[in-house]
mmCIF file of C-alpha atoms in Angstrom:
data_model
loop_
_atom_site.group_PDB
_atom_site.id
_atom_site.type_symbol
_atom_site.label_atom_id
_atom_site.label_comp_id
_atom_site.label_asym_id
_atom_site.label_seq_id
_atom_site.Cartn_x
_atom_site.Cartn_y
_atom_site.Cartn_z
ATOM 1 C CA UNK I 1 -47.952 -88.458 -22.568
ATOM 2 C CA UNK I 2 -44.971 -88.220 -20.125
ATOM 3 C CA UNK I 3 -42.383 -90.281 -22.414
ATOM 4 C CA UNK I 4 -43.296 -88.088 -25.185
ATOM 5 C CA UNK I 5 -42.614 -84.986 -23.269
ATOM 6 C CA UNK I 6 -39.130 -86.459 -22.222
ATOM 7 C CA UNK I 7 -37.812 -87.156 -25.298
ATOM 8 C CA UNK I 8 -39.113 -83.754 -26.427
ATOM 9 C CA UNK I 9 -37.055 -82.051 -24.003
ATOM 10 C CA UNK I 10 -34.314 -84.471 -24.253
ATOM 11 C CA UNK I 11 -33.886 -83.637 -28.158
ATOM 12 C CA UNK I 12 -34.028 -79.887 -26.835
ATOM 13 C CA UNK I 13 -31.065 -79.711 -25.015
ATOM 14 C CA UNK I 14 -28.896 -82.274 -26.975
ATOM 15 C CA UNK I 15 -29.744 -79.464 -30.045
ATOM 16 C CA UNK I 16 -28.791 -76.699 -27.731
ATOM 17 C CA UNK I 17 -26.194 -78.388 -26.516
ATOM 18 C CA UNK I 18 -25.266 -78.930 -30.406
ATOM 19 C CA UNK I 19 -26.211 -76.348 -32.178
ATOM 20 C CA UNK I 20 -23.221 -72.962 -33.116
ATOM 21 C CA UNK I 21 -23.867 -69.730 -33.967
ATOM 22 C CA UNK I 22 -20.928 -69.620 -36.518
ATOM 23 C CA UNK I 23 -22.263 -71.508 -39.307
ATOM 24 C CA UNK I 24 -18.554 -73.159 -40.312
ATOM 25 C CA UNK I 25 -18.288 -74.707 -37.020
ATOM 26 C CA UNK I 26 -19.157 -77.221 -35.280
ATOM 27 C CA UNK I 27 -19.941 -78.696 -31.469
ATOM 28 C CA UNK I 28 -17.309 -80.989 -30.324
ATOM 29 C CA UNK I 29 -16.661 -81.987 -26.763
ATOM 30 C CA UNK I 30 -18.027 -80.545 -23.931
ATOM 31 C CA UNK I 31 -20.214 -78.230 -26.966
ATOM 32 C CA UNK I 32 -17.489 -76.069 -27.717
ATOM 33 C CA UNK I 33 -17.736 -75.099 -31.273
ATOM 34 C CA UNK I 34 -14.686 -76.147 -33.458
ATOM 35 C CA UNK I 35 -13.893 -74.279 -37.416
ATOM 36 C CA UNK I 36 -15.222 -77.232 -39.815
ATOM 37 C CA UNK I 37 -12.776 -79.296 -41.938
ATOM 38 C CA UNK I 38 -11.768 -76.468 -44.920
ATOM 39 C CA UNK I 39 -12.123 -73.941 -42.341
ATOM 40 C CA UNK I 40 -9.268 -72.155 -39.557
ATOM 41 C CA UNK I 41 -9.764 -70.175 -36.827
ATOM 42 C CA UNK I 42 -11.609 -69.281 -34.035
ATOM 43 C CA UNK I 43 -15.592 -69.788 -34.219
ATOM 44 C CA UNK I 44 -17.657 -66.914 -32.758
ATOM 45 C CA UNK I 45 -18.955 -68.937 -30.472
ATOM 46 C CA UNK I 46 -15.941 -68.789 -28.024
ATOM 47 C CA UNK I 47 -14.335 -65.719 -28.979
ATOM 48 C CA UNK I 48 -17.866 -62.857 -30.187
ATOM 49 C CA UNK I 49 -14.598 -61.364 -32.620
ATOM 50 C CA UNK I 50 -13.639 -64.926 -34.026
ATOM 51 C CA UNK I 51 -14.734 -66.226 -37.379
ATOM 52 C CA UNK I 52 -13.834 -69.807 -38.724
ATOM 53 C CA UNK I 53 -12.545 -68.627 -42.046
ATOM 54 C CA UNK I 54 -12.470 -70.593 -45.644
ATOM 55 C CA UNK I 55 -9.034 -71.839 -46.311
ATOM 56 C CA UNK I 56 -7.342 -70.385 -49.435
ATOM 57 C CA UNK I 57 -8.191 -71.861 -52.919
ATOM 58 C CA UNK I 58 -6.491 -74.710 -53.136
ATOM 59 C CA UNK I 59 -6.191 -75.658 -50.005
ATOM 60 C CA UNK I 60 -7.765 -77.596 -47.433
ATOM 61 C CA UNK I 61 -7.799 -78.374 -43.724
ATOM 62 C CA UNK I 62 -9.283 -81.218 -40.932
ATOM 63 C CA UNK I 63 -11.881 -80.417 -38.549
ATOM 64 C CA UNK I 64 -10.465 -78.867 -35.661
ATOM 65 C CA UNK I 65 -10.614 -79.588 -32.114
ATOM 66 C CA UNK I 66 -9.503 -76.969 -30.499
ATOM 67 C CA UNK I 67 -9.883 -72.985 -31.160
ATOM 68 C CA UNK I 68 -7.429 -70.699 -32.704
ATOM 69 C CA UNK I 69 -6.105 -72.520 -35.699
ATOM 70 C CA UNK I 70 -3.725 -70.773 -38.294
ATOM 71 C CA UNK I 71 -4.297 -70.672 -41.925
ATOM 72 C CA UNK I 72 -1.017 -72.932 -42.081
ATOM 73 C CA UNK I 73 -3.524 -75.314 -41.273
ATOM 74 C CA UNK I 74 -4.736 -75.305 -44.393
ATOM 75 C CA UNK I 75 -2.608 -77.718 -46.692
ATOM 76 C CA UNK I 76 -2.406 -77.407 -50.416
ATOM 77 C CA UNK I 77 -4.228 -79.866 -52.593
ATOM 78 C CA UNK I 78 -1.735 -80.761 -54.641
ATOM 79 C CA UNK I 79 1.349 -82.294 -52.541
ATOM 80 C CA UNK I 80 4.130 -80.052 -54.261
ATOM 81 C CA UNK I 81 2.638 -77.335 -53.896
ATOM 82 C CA UNK I 82 2.683 -75.332 -50.435
ATOM 83 C CA UNK I 83 1.466 -71.728 -49.118
ATOM 84 C CA UNK I 84 2.393 -68.559 -50.335
ATOM 85 C CA UNK I 85 4.611 -66.371 -48.209
ATOM 86 C CA UNK I 86 0.956 -64.708 -47.623
ATOM 87 C CA UNK I 87 -1.120 -67.051 -47.101
ATOM 88 C CA UNK I 88 -3.233 -65.997 -50.332
ATOM 89 C CA UNK I 89 -2.487 -69.366 -51.965
ATOM 90 C CA UNK I 90 -0.874 -72.366 -53.218
ATOM 91 C CA UNK I 91 2.295 -71.804 -55.559
ATOM 92 C CA UNK I 92 5.106 -74.784 -56.723
ATOM 93 C CA UNK I 93 7.514 -75.693 -53.704
ATOM 94 C CA UNK I 94 11.015 -74.968 -54.102
ATOM 95 C CA UNK I 95 12.748 -76.665 -57.247
ATOM 96 C CA UNK I 96 9.145 -77.065 -58.556
ATOM 97 C CA UNK I 97 7.945 -74.926 -61.610
ATOM 98 C CA UNK I 98 4.199 -75.211 -62.755
ATOM 99 C CA UNK I 99 0.778 -74.264 -61.643
ATOM 100 C CA UNK I 100 -0.273 -76.216 -58.557
ATOM 101 C CA UNK I 101 -3.614 -78.262 -59.161
ATOM 102 C CA UNK I 102 -6.272 -76.660 -57.190
ATOM 103 C CA UNK I 103 -8.010 -80.284 -57.216
ATOM 104 C CA UNK I 104 -7.910 -82.474 -54.305
ATOM 105 C CA UNK I 105 -6.868 -85.822 -55.270
ATOM 106 C CA UNK I 106 -5.778 -84.493 -59.323
ATOM 107 C CA UNK I 107 -2.461 -84.985 -60.813
ATOM 108 C CA UNK I 108 0.176 -82.631 -59.672
ATOM 109 C CA UNK I 109 0.626 -79.581 -61.860
ATOM 110 C CA UNK I 110 4.284 -78.779 -60.635
ATOM 111 C CA UNK I 111 6.735 -80.044 -62.051
ATOM 112 C CA UNK I 112 10.152 -81.419 -60.335
ATOM 113 C CA UNK I 113 12.769 -78.990 -61.776
ATOM 114 C CA UNK I 114 15.488 -80.931 -63.995
ATOM 115 C CA UNK I 115 18.581 -83.024 -62.489
ATOM 116 C CA UNK I 116 21.094 -80.577 -61.083
ATOM 117 C CA UNK I 117 18.790 -77.629 -61.075
ATOM 118 C CA UNK I 118 17.059 -75.661 -58.727
ATOM 119 C CA UNK I 119 14.721 -72.772 -58.020
ATOM 120 C CA UNK I 120 12.709 -70.586 -55.436
ATOM 121 C CA UNK I 121 9.229 -71.637 -54.699
ATOM 122 C CA UNK I 122 6.872 -70.294 -56.532
ATOM 123 C CA UNK I 123 8.515 -70.988 -60.073
ATOM 124 C CA UNK I 124 6.128 -71.215 -63.068
ATOM 125 C CA UNK I 125 8.327 -72.029 -66.063
ATOM 126 C CA UNK I 126 11.296 -74.696 -66.052
ATOM 127 C CA UNK I 127 13.771 -72.230 -67.881
ATOM 128 C CA UNK I 128 13.927 -70.374 -63.685
ATOM 129 C CA UNK I 129 15.622 -73.502 -62.876
ATOM 130 C CA UNK I 130 18.914 -72.603 -62.483
ATOM 131 C CA UNK I 131 22.116 -75.170 -62.885
ATOM 132 C CA UNK I 132 23.768 -75.440 -59.556
ATOM 133 C CA UNK I 133 27.038 -75.911 -61.543
ATOM 134 C CA UNK I 134 27.545 -71.522 -62.243
ATOM 135 C CA UNK I 135 29.477 -72.669 -65.405
ATOM 136 C CA UNK I 136 26.298 -74.684 -66.955
ATOM 137 C CA UNK I 137 22.745 -74.059 -68.655
ATOM 138 C CA UNK I 138 19.909 -75.886 -68.969
ATOM 139 C CA UNK I 139 19.901 -77.569 -72.495
ATOM 140 C CA UNK I 140 17.963 -76.445 -75.419
ATOM 141 C CA UNK I 141 15.394 -79.011 -74.552
ATOM 142 C CA UNK I 142 15.445 -77.821 -70.777
ATOM 143 C CA UNK I 143 15.827 -81.671 -69.990
ATOM 144 C CA UNK I 144 18.958 -80.911 -67.795
ATOM 145 C CA UNK I 145 22.160 -78.813 -67.335
ATOM 146 C CA UNK I 146 25.180 -78.225 -70.227
ATOM 147 C CA UNK I 147 28.109 -76.643 -69.493
ATOM 148 C CA UNK I 148 27.706 -73.615 -71.193
ATOM 149 C CA UNK I 149 29.842 -71.998 -74.271
ATOM 150 C CA UNK I 150 33.407 -71.786 -74.060
ATOM 151 C CA UNK I 151 33.567 -74.235 -71.176
ATOM 152 C CA UNK I 152 33.715 -78.030 -71.127
ATOM 153 C CA UNK I 153 33.137 -81.156 -69.503
ATOM 154 C CA UNK I 154 29.959 -82.136 -67.186
ATOM 155 C CA UNK I 155 28.653 -80.092 -64.814
ATOM 156 C CA UNK I 156 28.290 -80.809 -61.118
ATOM 157 C CA UNK I 157 24.668 -81.739 -59.815
ATOM 158 C CA UNK I 158 25.580 -80.875 -56.586
ATOM 159 C CA UNK I 159 24.394 -77.091 -55.309
ATOM 160 C CA UNK I 160 27.893 -75.762 -54.234
ATOM 161 C CA UNK I 161 30.029 -77.621 -54.958
ATOM 162 C CA UNK I 162 33.135 -77.034 -57.226
ATOM 163 C CA UNK I 163 32.438 -76.725 -61.368
ATOM 164 C CA UNK I 164 32.504 -79.756 -63.425
ATOM 165 C CA UNK I 165 33.188 -77.486 -66.032
ATOM 166 C CA UNK I 166 36.234 -76.068 -67.313
ATOM 167 C CA UNK I 167 36.893 -73.043 -69.552
ATOM 168 C CA UNK I 168 38.427 -73.507 -72.687
ATOM 169 C CA UNK I 169 42.719 -72.492 -73.003
ATOM 170 C CA UNK I 170 42.708 -68.535 -73.762
ATOM 171 C CA UNK I 171 42.323 -67.776 -77.443
ATOM 172 C CA UNK I 172 39.662 -70.472 -78.430
ATOM 173 C CA UNK I 173 36.283 -71.141 -77.931
ATOM 174 C CA UNK I 174 33.509 -74.596 -77.670
ATOM 175 C CA UNK I 175 29.716 -74.458 -78.128
ATOM 176 C CA UNK I 176 27.183 -75.232 -75.610
ATOM 177 C CA UNK I 177 27.601 -78.915 -73.977
ATOM 178 C CA UNK I 178 31.243 -79.790 -75.004
ATOM 179 C CA UNK I 179 32.520 -81.989 -72.915
ATOM 180 C CA UNK I 180 36.283 -82.457 -73.555
ATOM 181 C CA UNK I 181 39.054 -79.655 -74.091
ATOM 182 C CA UNK I 182 39.730 -81.283 -77.449
ATOM 183 C CA UNK I 183 35.771 -79.461 -78.424
ATOM 184 C CA UNK I 184 37.491 -76.151 -78.150
ATOM 185 C CA UNK I 185 38.816 -74.914 -80.926
ATOM 186 C CA UNK I 186 41.214 -71.849 -81.706
ATOM 187 C CA UNK I 187 39.585 -68.119 -82.634
ATOM 188 C CA UNK I 188 42.682 -67.568 -85.268
ATOM 189 C CA UNK I 189 42.055 -70.550 -87.850
ATOM 190 C CA UNK I 190 45.737 -71.123 -88.533
ATOM 191 C CA UNK I 191 46.090 -72.041 -85.159
ATOM 192 C CA UNK I 192 45.552 -75.529 -82.893
ATOM 193 C CA UNK I 193 45.900 -76.540 -79.411
ATOM 194 C CA UNK I 194 48.851 -77.125 -78.011
ATOM 195 C CA UNK I 195 49.553 -81.515 -77.645
ATOM 196 C CA UNK I 196 48.838 -80.921 -73.596
ATOM 197 C CA UNK I 197 45.494 -78.970 -74.611
ATOM 198 C CA UNK I 198 46.900 -75.518 -72.767
ATOM 199 C CA UNK I 199 46.871 -73.641 -75.357
ATOM 200 C CA UNK I 200 46.451 -72.371 -78.848
ATOM 201 C CA UNK I 201 49.972 -72.283 -81.542
ATOM 202 C CA UNK I 202 50.458 -71.741 -84.923
ATOM 203 C CA UNK I 203 49.383 -75.025 -86.996
ATOM 204 C CA UNK I 204 52.277 -76.446 -88.906
ATOM 205 C CA UNK I 205 53.982 -74.726 -91.656
ATOM 206 C CA UNK I 206 53.052 -71.373 -90.140
ATOM 207 C CA UNK I 207 54.790 -69.360 -87.740
ATOM 208 C CA UNK I 208 54.125 -66.360 -85.620
ATOM 209 C CA UNK I 209 51.540 -65.832 -82.807
ATOM 210 C CA UNK I 210 47.938 -66.513 -82.824
ATOM 211 C CA UNK I 211 45.352 -63.853 -82.273
ATOM 212 C CA UNK I 212 42.811 -65.283 -79.525
ATOM 213 C CA UNK I 213 40.715 -62.719 -80.761
ATOM 214 C CA UNK I 214 37.536 -64.482 -82.967
ATOM 215 C CA UNK I 215 37.480 -63.127 -85.925
ATOM 216 C CA UNK I 216 40.452 -61.277 -86.068
ATOM 217 C CA UNK I 217 42.882 -61.484 -88.736
ATOM 218 C CA UNK I 218 45.144 -64.239 -88.497
ATOM 219 C CA UNK I 219 48.048 -63.820 -86.713
ATOM 220 C CA UNK I 220 50.008 -66.968 -87.974
ATOM 221 C CA UNK I 221 51.587 -66.591 -91.208
ATOM 222 C CA UNK I 222 52.102 -69.359 -93.892
ATOM 223 C CA UNK I 223 56.197 -70.531 -94.744
ATOM 224 C CA UNK I 224 57.481 -69.413 -97.551
ATOM 225 C CA UNK I 225 57.039 -71.096 -100.571
ATOM 226 C CA UNK I 226 58.782 -74.510 -100.489
ATOM 227 C CA UNK I 227 59.658 -74.821 -96.563
ATOM 228 C CA UNK I 228 58.189 -76.113 -93.536
ATOM 229 C CA UNK I 229 57.666 -75.371 -89.600
ATOM 230 C CA UNK I 230 56.715 -77.341 -86.495
ATOM 231 C CA UNK I 231 53.761 -76.631 -84.950
ATOM 232 C CA UNK I 232 54.120 -73.588 -82.809
ATOM 233 C CA UNK I 233 56.845 -71.534 -84.447
ATOM 234 C CA UNK I 234 56.992 -68.667 -84.022
ATOM 235 C CA UNK I 235 59.676 -67.397 -86.079
ATOM 236 C CA UNK I 236 59.770 -66.934 -89.810
ATOM 237 C CA UNK I 237 63.380 -68.374 -89.380
ATOM 238 C CA UNK I 238 61.809 -71.578 -88.082
ATOM 239 C CA UNK I 239 60.500 -72.249 -91.601
ATOM 240 C CA UNK I 240 62.878 -74.934 -92.698
ATOM 241 C CA UNK I 241 63.355 -75.328 -96.792
ATOM 242 C CA UNK I 242 62.346 -78.619 -97.712
ATOM 243 C CA UNK I 243 64.925 -79.059 -100.254
ATOM 244 C CA UNK I 244 68.015 -79.959 -98.264
ATOM 245 C CA UNK I 245 70.553 -77.996 -100.183
ATOM 246 C CA UNK I 246 69.205 -74.481 -100.003
ATOM 247 C CA UNK I 247 67.724 -72.092 -97.592
ATOM 248 C CA UNK I 248 65.747 -69.201 -96.872
ATOM 249 C CA UNK I 249 66.370 -65.703 -98.931
ATOM 250 C CA UNK I 250 68.160 -63.238 -96.543
ATOM 251 C CA UNK I 251 64.734 -61.380 -96.475
ATOM 252 C CA UNK I 252 62.989 -64.775 -95.559
ATOM 253 C CA UNK I 253 60.551 -64.358 -98.719
ATOM 254 C CA UNK I 254 61.814 -67.540 -100.492
ATOM 255 C CA UNK I 255 64.116 -70.728 -100.832
ATOM 256 C CA UNK I 256 67.236 -70.408 -102.774
ATOM 257 C CA UNK I 257 70.374 -72.927 -103.183
ATOM 258 C CA UNK I 258 72.728 -72.449 -100.711
ATOM 259 C CA UNK I 259 76.455 -70.688 -101.301
ATOM 260 C CA UNK I 260 78.547 -73.334 -103.370
ATOM 261 C CA UNK I 261 75.611 -74.688 -104.989
ATOM 262 C CA UNK I 262 73.655 -73.899 -108.175
ATOM 263 C CA UNK I 263 69.877 -74.371 -109.687
ATOM 264 C CA UNK I 264 66.451 -74.514 -108.545
ATOM 265 C CA UNK I 265 65.234 -75.688 -104.998
ATOM 266 C CA UNK I 266 62.503 -78.476 -105.408
ATOM 267 C CA UNK I 267 59.404 -77.840 -103.083
ATOM 268 C CA UNK I 268 58.024 -80.817 -102.187
ATOM 269 C CA UNK I 269 59.420 -82.138 -99.344
ATOM 270 C CA UNK I 270 61.202 -85.656 -99.707
ATOM 271 C CA UNK I 271 62.004 -85.233 -103.309
ATOM 272 C CA UNK I 272 65.724 -84.842 -105.258
ATOM 273 C CA UNK I 273 66.818 -81.956 -104.633
ATOM 274 C CA UNK I 274 67.295 -79.507 -107.752
ATOM 275 C CA UNK I 275 70.657 -77.782 -106.017
ATOM 276 C CA UNK I 276 73.815 -79.164 -107.488
ATOM 277 C CA UNK I 277 77.241 -79.087 -105.630
ATOM 278 C CA UNK I 278 79.206 -76.779 -107.696
ATOM 279 C CA UNK I 279 82.334 -78.571 -109.556
ATOM 280 C CA UNK I 280 85.048 -79.225 -106.767
ATOM 281 C CA UNK I 281 87.808 -76.027 -106.522
ATOM 282 C CA UNK I 282 84.657 -73.671 -107.331
ATOM 283 C CA UNK I 283 82.570 -71.395 -104.937
ATOM 284 C CA UNK I 284 79.250 -69.996 -105.523
ATOM 285 C CA UNK I 285 77.171 -67.484 -103.821
ATOM 286 C CA UNK I 286 74.207 -68.539 -102.509
ATOM 287 C CA UNK I 287 71.037 -68.037 -104.521
ATOM 288 C CA UNK I 288 73.260 -69.086 -107.908
ATOM 289 C CA UNK I 289 70.674 -71.354 -110.526
ATOM 290 C CA UNK I 290 73.042 -71.780 -113.391
ATOM 291 C CA UNK I 291 76.885 -73.820 -113.081
ATOM 292 C CA UNK I 292 78.456 -70.903 -114.803
ATOM 293 C CA UNK I 293 77.681 -68.751 -111.823
ATOM 294 C CA UNK I 294 80.344 -70.939 -109.807
ATOM 295 C CA UNK I 295 83.585 -69.457 -110.069
ATOM 296 C CA UNK I 296 87.088 -70.615 -109.144
ATOM 297 C CA UNK I 297 89.212 -69.297 -106.390
ATOM 298 C CA UNK I 298 92.088 -68.765 -108.832
ATOM 299 C CA UNK I 299 91.215 -65.556 -110.247
ATOM 300 C CA UNK I 300 93.557 -65.941 -113.573
ATOM 301 C CA UNK I 301 90.977 -69.161 -113.873
ATOM 302 C CA UNK I 302 87.740 -70.003 -115.188
ATOM 303 C CA UNK I 303 85.633 -73.310 -116.012
ATOM 304 C CA UNK I 304 85.967 -75.560 -118.762
ATOM 305 C CA UNK I 305 83.339 -77.633 -121.043
ATOM 306 C CA UNK I 306 84.561 -80.698 -119.863
ATOM 307 C CA UNK I 307 81.888 -83.181 -118.630
ATOM 308 C CA UNK I 308 82.379 -82.757 -115.522
ATOM 309 C CA UNK I 309 83.891 -79.558 -115.633
ATOM 310 C CA UNK I 310 87.229 -78.124 -114.330
ATOM 311 C CA UNK I 311 89.047 -75.127 -113.233
ATOM 312 C CA UNK I 312 91.414 -74.442 -115.698
ATOM 313 C CA UNK I 313 93.954 -71.353 -116.312
ATOM 314 C CA UNK I 314 92.550 -68.451 -118.928
ATOM 315 C CA UNK I 315 93.531 -68.031 -122.395
ATOM 316 C CA UNK I 316 96.718 -66.133 -122.302
ATOM 317 C CA UNK I 317 98.220 -67.550 -119.069
ATOM 318 C CA UNK I 318 99.293 -71.240 -117.941
ATOM 319 C CA UNK I 319 99.868 -72.860 -115.459
ATOM 320 C CA UNK I 320 97.811 -75.115 -112.682
ATOM 321 C CA UNK I 321 94.541 -73.191 -110.804
ATOM 322 C CA UNK I 322 95.001 -73.102 -106.842
ATOM 323 C CA UNK I 323 92.627 -73.394 -104.703
ATOM 324 C CA UNK I 324 93.858 -70.989 -102.291
ATOM 325 C CA UNK I 325 96.701 -68.413 -102.089
ATOM 326 C CA UNK I 326 98.551 -66.900 -105.082
ATOM 327 C CA UNK I 327 96.959 -67.635 -108.545
ATOM 328 C CA UNK I 328 98.736 -70.593 -110.249
ATOM 329 C CA UNK I 329 98.043 -69.269 -113.228
ATOM 330 C CA UNK I 330 101.385 -67.135 -115.072
ATOM 331 C CA UNK I 331 100.086 -64.477 -117.946
ATOM 332 C CA UNK I 332 102.061 -64.893 -121.455
ATOM 333 C CA UNK I 333 104.516 -62.341 -121.900
ATOM 334 C CA UNK I 334 103.603 -59.346 -123.390
ATOM 335 C CA UNK I 335 102.912 -59.650 -126.809
ATOM 336 C CA UNK I 336 102.217 -63.366 -126.833
ATOM 337 C CA UNK I 337 99.658 -65.753 -126.298
ATOM 338 C CA UNK I 338 97.977 -69.181 -125.356
ATOM 339 C CA UNK I 339 94.556 -71.362 -125.283
ATOM 340 C CA UNK I 340 92.451 -71.110 -122.345
ATOM 341 C CA UNK I 341 93.382 -74.157 -120.262
ATOM 342 C CA UNK I 342 97.488 -74.002 -121.219
ATOM 343 C CA UNK I 343 99.116 -76.038 -118.545
ATOM 344 C CA UNK I 344 102.890 -75.298 -119.584
ATOM 345 C CA UNK I 345 104.390 -72.266 -121.143
ATOM 346 C CA UNK I 346 103.191 -72.357 -125.036
ATOM 347 C CA UNK I 347 102.952 -68.814 -124.896
ATOM 348 C CA UNK I 348 104.052 -67.408 -128.126
ATOM 349 C CA UNK I 349 103.876 -64.273 -130.542
ATOM 350 C CA UNK I 350 101.108 -63.647 -132.163
ATOM 351 C CA UNK I 351 101.602 -64.426 -135.731
ATOM 352 C CA UNK I 352 100.695 -61.202 -138.148
ATOM 353 C CA UNK I 353 100.749 -60.064 -141.766
ATOM 354 C CA UNK I 354 102.712 -56.883 -140.713
ATOM 355 C CA UNK I 355 106.009 -58.913 -139.708
ATOM 356 C CA UNK I 356 106.570 -59.178 -143.640
ATOM 357 C CA UNK I 357 104.408 -55.599 -144.604
ATOM 358 C CA UNK I 358 106.488 -53.259 -142.615
ATOM 359 C CA UNK I 359 110.216 -54.196 -144.064
ATOM 360 C CA UNK I 360 109.319 -54.076 -147.499
ATOM 361 C CA UNK I 361 107.421 -50.322 -147.521
ATOM 362 C CA UNK I 362 110.381 -49.322 -145.772
ATOM 363 C CA UNK I 363 112.694 -50.858 -148.876
ATOM 364 C CA UNK I 364 110.250 -49.017 -150.967
ATOM 365 C CA UNK I 365 110.457 -46.359 -149.461
ATOM 366 C CA UNK I 366 114.219 -45.440 -149.645
ATOM 367 C CA UNK I 367 114.256 -46.113 -152.935
ATOM 368 C CA UNK I 368 111.782 -43.460 -153.855
ATOM 369 C CA UNK I 369 113.788 -40.817 -151.916
ATOM 370 C CA UNK I 370 116.823 -41.703 -153.822
ATOM 371 C CA UNK I 371 115.002 -41.187 -156.820
#
């Protein structure tokens, strides 16, 4: 009987020692009531105004061994998440995105941002992960960073570092994701990048200044037909005729045979010339198309019909045409003639019937008067 009484008394004492008024607390060493696992704060058994409060949804805490544990002792079940600033719940950590998994031990609901990107805590979508390189943006599939449109290179993954994406040369553009400057295409369709890729210039066989504005009228004009120019030409005078014996007209509209040549220029580069030199000793103005326009320097001479033609004195002149200075062709005396090409004085009086008729008429008139 005494033994039974002692046991009951002992159990009552133990129950009294372990009993906590706060149902979310358990008596610890010395009988002090501390908050259970999954709770934080100070039990009402320690402080009348206290209470052990449940950790925010999706978080947990170990059983307290001291009073006054903070809500920050509650850790998110998702290892890639942390408490919000107001401690009201969990959110994905900085540089992660998604919705935290509230179930302890489950797969994370927070995915790391793509390499080279960063995001603030609480980011829900991958599109909020911003590339560290300010001249880069996420690819279409959000798998990583690429240089933005009109830039080229490889984005720098390190935040705060120098950009790895260089702007395309002025007047050119490139699609997002371009890695080389050669992907930058000039906005003017008649222009292309210089050899050093520093700027746009008019293409070969064009001249002018490229229009830097996309969709605008070209600033590069095609060289006149039959002429060509090196890339980068800025003036029409840089367009050289393909026929070496021809040159641009004064108005630069087309190619014509040079002075002292005649014919039609060959428009094909490397082909035989279409402009033939005037016969020796003759000249012609630029643009002459027929041999007959090749003039002898001696104003009293002209070309004959020989092959090749040469200068000869005109009809009613005789002598040897000169190439400079005074004429070498002397005019026949008045009333005399000479055929074209006369080298010596073969001038003679014109042979006509009037030489014989006039005396006869005079004789007949005299006889009539006598009658």
